């Protein structure tokens, strides 16, 4: 028997077929058929208070699960509000599908009201963007969108469903959904693995770099075995944190700064960097120079050459397979790594500094240390963007992948709270917290209402300095006068309470960790306002490091 459904229902059936559990968004009248189709489906609609919140949540679902997250917006203003999320997913390599509405494409009595070229706008920020016009092709278009969003390098895709197309009838039997194919990634050839092993054997100070592309569940185990078997020392980019246990004996730091940190002493000494999964979307962890150290690029795809990145050998193919085969080809390395060991001792001593400092406002080192004390190894902290991100990247030692979510690709402000909400939604049993500045938090703070409505358990930490601190620090580093970056703040504790969340303010350093513990134990949505002493940025991140250590 033939069943007649409409195109919106067919689209939702295709989403169900892909295993979609939730769609995040702010619908408009152009999405009403889709909304109705969602109502009667197995997919949950998660309403947010801004399309950015929806896109960040969906992209974080993609980041944490490897499966595309789906968000929904109307045409025009709804679609433009998704764009920061599109850039976030595309640069960050988080699989994301955005669905937007559009006015009818055949006849419409509304002139050009709210109509902009959304598909055209999406072009530079997505891997695939398409207006759905032929109802019978919807299952194929959806399958293709998911395939591209997920395929290495993952990213953002977009489908536009015009109002009249959404309402069009279709016989369900004539437009079946597609079985999901499983693609196996190509593997690097034997010759290049042998070449890479020979280069590593030939190097005196080989050093391993773990970047964002290595932060895939499949790659982590292979990398751990590689580090253990080879004895190589490693450092990470911000988005490679936690792939290999950073409390282990071979961790030399996270390159949160591009130069002048402890790790750069080790990099300066290295004659070869084996770069697993780094690509140029992240701020350079170090700068390559002509005639300088050599680099082996191990990634899913070949290197995008840049003035600061032009590797000599490229091992292209599934990273997990490349690393496993490299482990076997290399065996244990017999090297004198005592220089790296000494850098590590200096780094470890530095990371212990001021972690118990009782000063108020709190030192950034104390804040990071207290968070680390209260958040267990499998807890998740998600950071917005501000200068505290550098402190957390350097000082917070992660032991498992995806336990510190940093965005070092688009590095947008405003994603910290929504990404935390998605982590809390996915893992209700874990301790999950957002780390935000007083600038970035207010860019999407309205999502506190969503968090309370969803009944999430999470803590939002506001690191308060009354300024756009990151920019102020850069201004200072450039020798410019302190100008134009200070602002006022609401009473954050009261602000949280207005949303039905719990609001707290720290007034002594000693109170912070117990308060954080209390918030996690109590459950629900908590906000903690912590005043910070950013004079530490000027001292530690600018002046001291290199001279102190590199001569060891
Ligand atoms: C959407 C967006 N706007 C501007 C910037 C540039 N930017 C980077 S960090 C920063 C300041 C962040 O201030 P805050 O959230 O208070 O954190 P702080 O640096 O003070 O710790 C700015 C303006 C950005 N990354 N994203």
mmCIF file with all atom_site columns, C-alpha atoms in Angstrom, residues 347-359 362-373 391 394-397 509-510 512-513 536 540:
data_model
loop_
_atom_site.group_PDB
_atom_site.id
_atom_site.type_symbol
_atom_site.label_atom_id
_atom_site.label_alt_id
_atom_site.label_comp_id
_atom_site.label_asym_id
_atom_site.label_entity_id
_atom_site.label_seq_id
_atom_site.pdbx_PDB_ins_code
_atom_site.Cartn_x
_atom_site.Cartn_y
_atom_site.Cartn_z
_atom_site.occupancy
_atom_site.B_iso_or_equiv
_atom_site.pdbx_formal_charge
_atom_site.auth_seq_id
_atom_site.auth_comp_id
_atom_site.auth_asym_id
_atom_site.auth_atom_id
_atom_site.pdbx_PDB_model_num
ATOM 1  C CA . UNK A 1 347 ? 57.893 22.736 33.287 1.00 0.00 ? 347 UNK A CA 1
ATOM 2  C CA . UNK A 1 348 ? 56.591 20.596 36.137 1.00 0.00 ? 348 UNK A CA 1
ATOM 3  C CA . UNK A 1 349 ? 58.061 22.987 38.703 1.00 0.00 ? 349 UNK A CA 1
ATOM 4  C CA . UNK A 1 350 ? 56.525 25.938 36.855 1.00 0.00 ? 350 UNK A CA 1
ATOM 5  C CA . UNK A 1 351 ? 53.115 24.229 36.757 1.00 0.00 ? 351 UNK A CA 1
ATOM 6  C CA . UNK A 1 352 ? 53.214 23.873 40.549 1.00 0.00 ? 352 UNK A CA 1
ATOM 7  C CA . UNK A 1 353 ? 53.841 27.603 41.084 1.00 0.00 ? 353 UNK A CA 1
ATOM 8  C CA . UNK A 1 354 ? 51.096 29.650 42.755 1.00 0.00 ? 354 UNK A CA 1
ATOM 9  C CA . UNK A 1 355 ? 48.641 26.766 42.701 1.00 0.00 ? 355 UNK A CA 1
ATOM 10 C CA . UNK A 1 356 ? 47.993 27.376 46.411 1.00 0.00 ? 356 UNK A CA 1
ATOM 11 C CA . UNK A 1 357 ? 48.331 31.163 46.315 1.00 0.00 ? 357 UNK A CA 1
ATOM 12 C CA . UNK A 1 358 ? 45.781 32.727 48.672 1.00 0.00 ? 358 UNK A CA 1
ATOM 13 C CA . UNK A 1 359 ? 45.755 36.141 47.016 1.00 0.00 ? 359 UNK A CA 1
ATOM 14 C CA . UNK A 1 362 ? 42.576 34.779 42.457 1.00 0.00 ? 362 UNK A CA 1
ATOM 15 C CA . UNK A 1 363 ? 45.677 34.054 40.436 1.00 0.00 ? 363 UNK A CA 1
ATOM 16 C CA . UNK A 1 364 ? 44.900 32.191 37.195 1.00 0.00 ? 364 UNK A CA 1
ATOM 17 C CA . UNK A 1 365 ? 47.202 29.372 38.364 1.00 0.00 ? 365 UNK A CA 1
ATOM 18 C CA . UNK A 1 366 ? 45.098 28.908 41.502 1.00 0.00 ? 366 UNK A CA 1
ATOM 19 C CA . UNK A 1 367 ? 41.867 28.866 39.498 1.00 0.00 ? 367 UNK A CA 1
ATOM 20 C CA . UNK A 1 368 ? 43.164 26.186 37.111 1.00 0.00 ? 368 UNK A CA 1
ATOM 21 C CA . UNK A 1 369 ? 44.583 24.104 39.958 1.00 0.00 ? 369 UNK A CA 1
ATOM 22 C CA . UNK A 1 370 ? 41.328 24.247 41.955 1.00 0.00 ? 370 UNK A CA 1
ATOM 23 C CA . UNK A 1 371 ? 39.263 23.277 38.919 1.00 0.00 ? 371 UNK A CA 1
ATOM 24 C CA . UNK A 1 372 ? 41.635 20.360 38.315 1.00 0.00 ? 372 UNK A CA 1
ATOM 25 C CA . UNK A 1 373 ? 41.274 19.284 41.949 1.00 0.00 ? 373 UNK A CA 1
ATOM 26 C CA . UNK A 1 391 ? 46.250 29.243 31.244 1.00 0.00 ? 391 UNK A CA 1
ATOM 27 C CA . UNK A 1 394 ? 49.115 25.149 29.621 1.00 0.00 ? 394 UNK A CA 1
ATOM 28 C CA . UNK A 1 395 ? 48.285 24.276 33.224 1.00 0.00 ? 395 UNK A CA 1
ATOM 29 C CA . UNK A 1 396 ? 45.322 21.866 33.143 1.00 0.00 ? 396 UNK A CA 1
ATOM 30 C CA . UNK A 1 397 ? 46.653 18.356 32.646 1.00 0.00 ? 397 UNK A CA 1
ATOM 31 C CA . UNK A 1 509 ? 40.594 32.121 47.334 1.00 0.00 ? 509 UNK A CA 1
ATOM 32 C CA . UNK A 1 510 ? 40.057 29.370 49.897 1.00 0.00 ? 510 UNK A CA 1
ATOM 33 C CA . UNK A 1 512 ? 36.517 28.511 45.530 1.00 0.00 ? 512 UNK A CA 1
ATOM 34 C CA . UNK A 1 513 ? 37.249 24.756 45.482 1.00 0.00 ? 513 UNK A CA 1
ATOM 35 C CA . UNK A 1 536 ? 49.973 37.324 36.189 1.00 0.00 ? 536 UNK A CA 1
ATOM 36 C CA . UNK A 1 540 ? 54.434 34.908 33.300 1.00 0.00 ? 540 UNK A CA 1
#
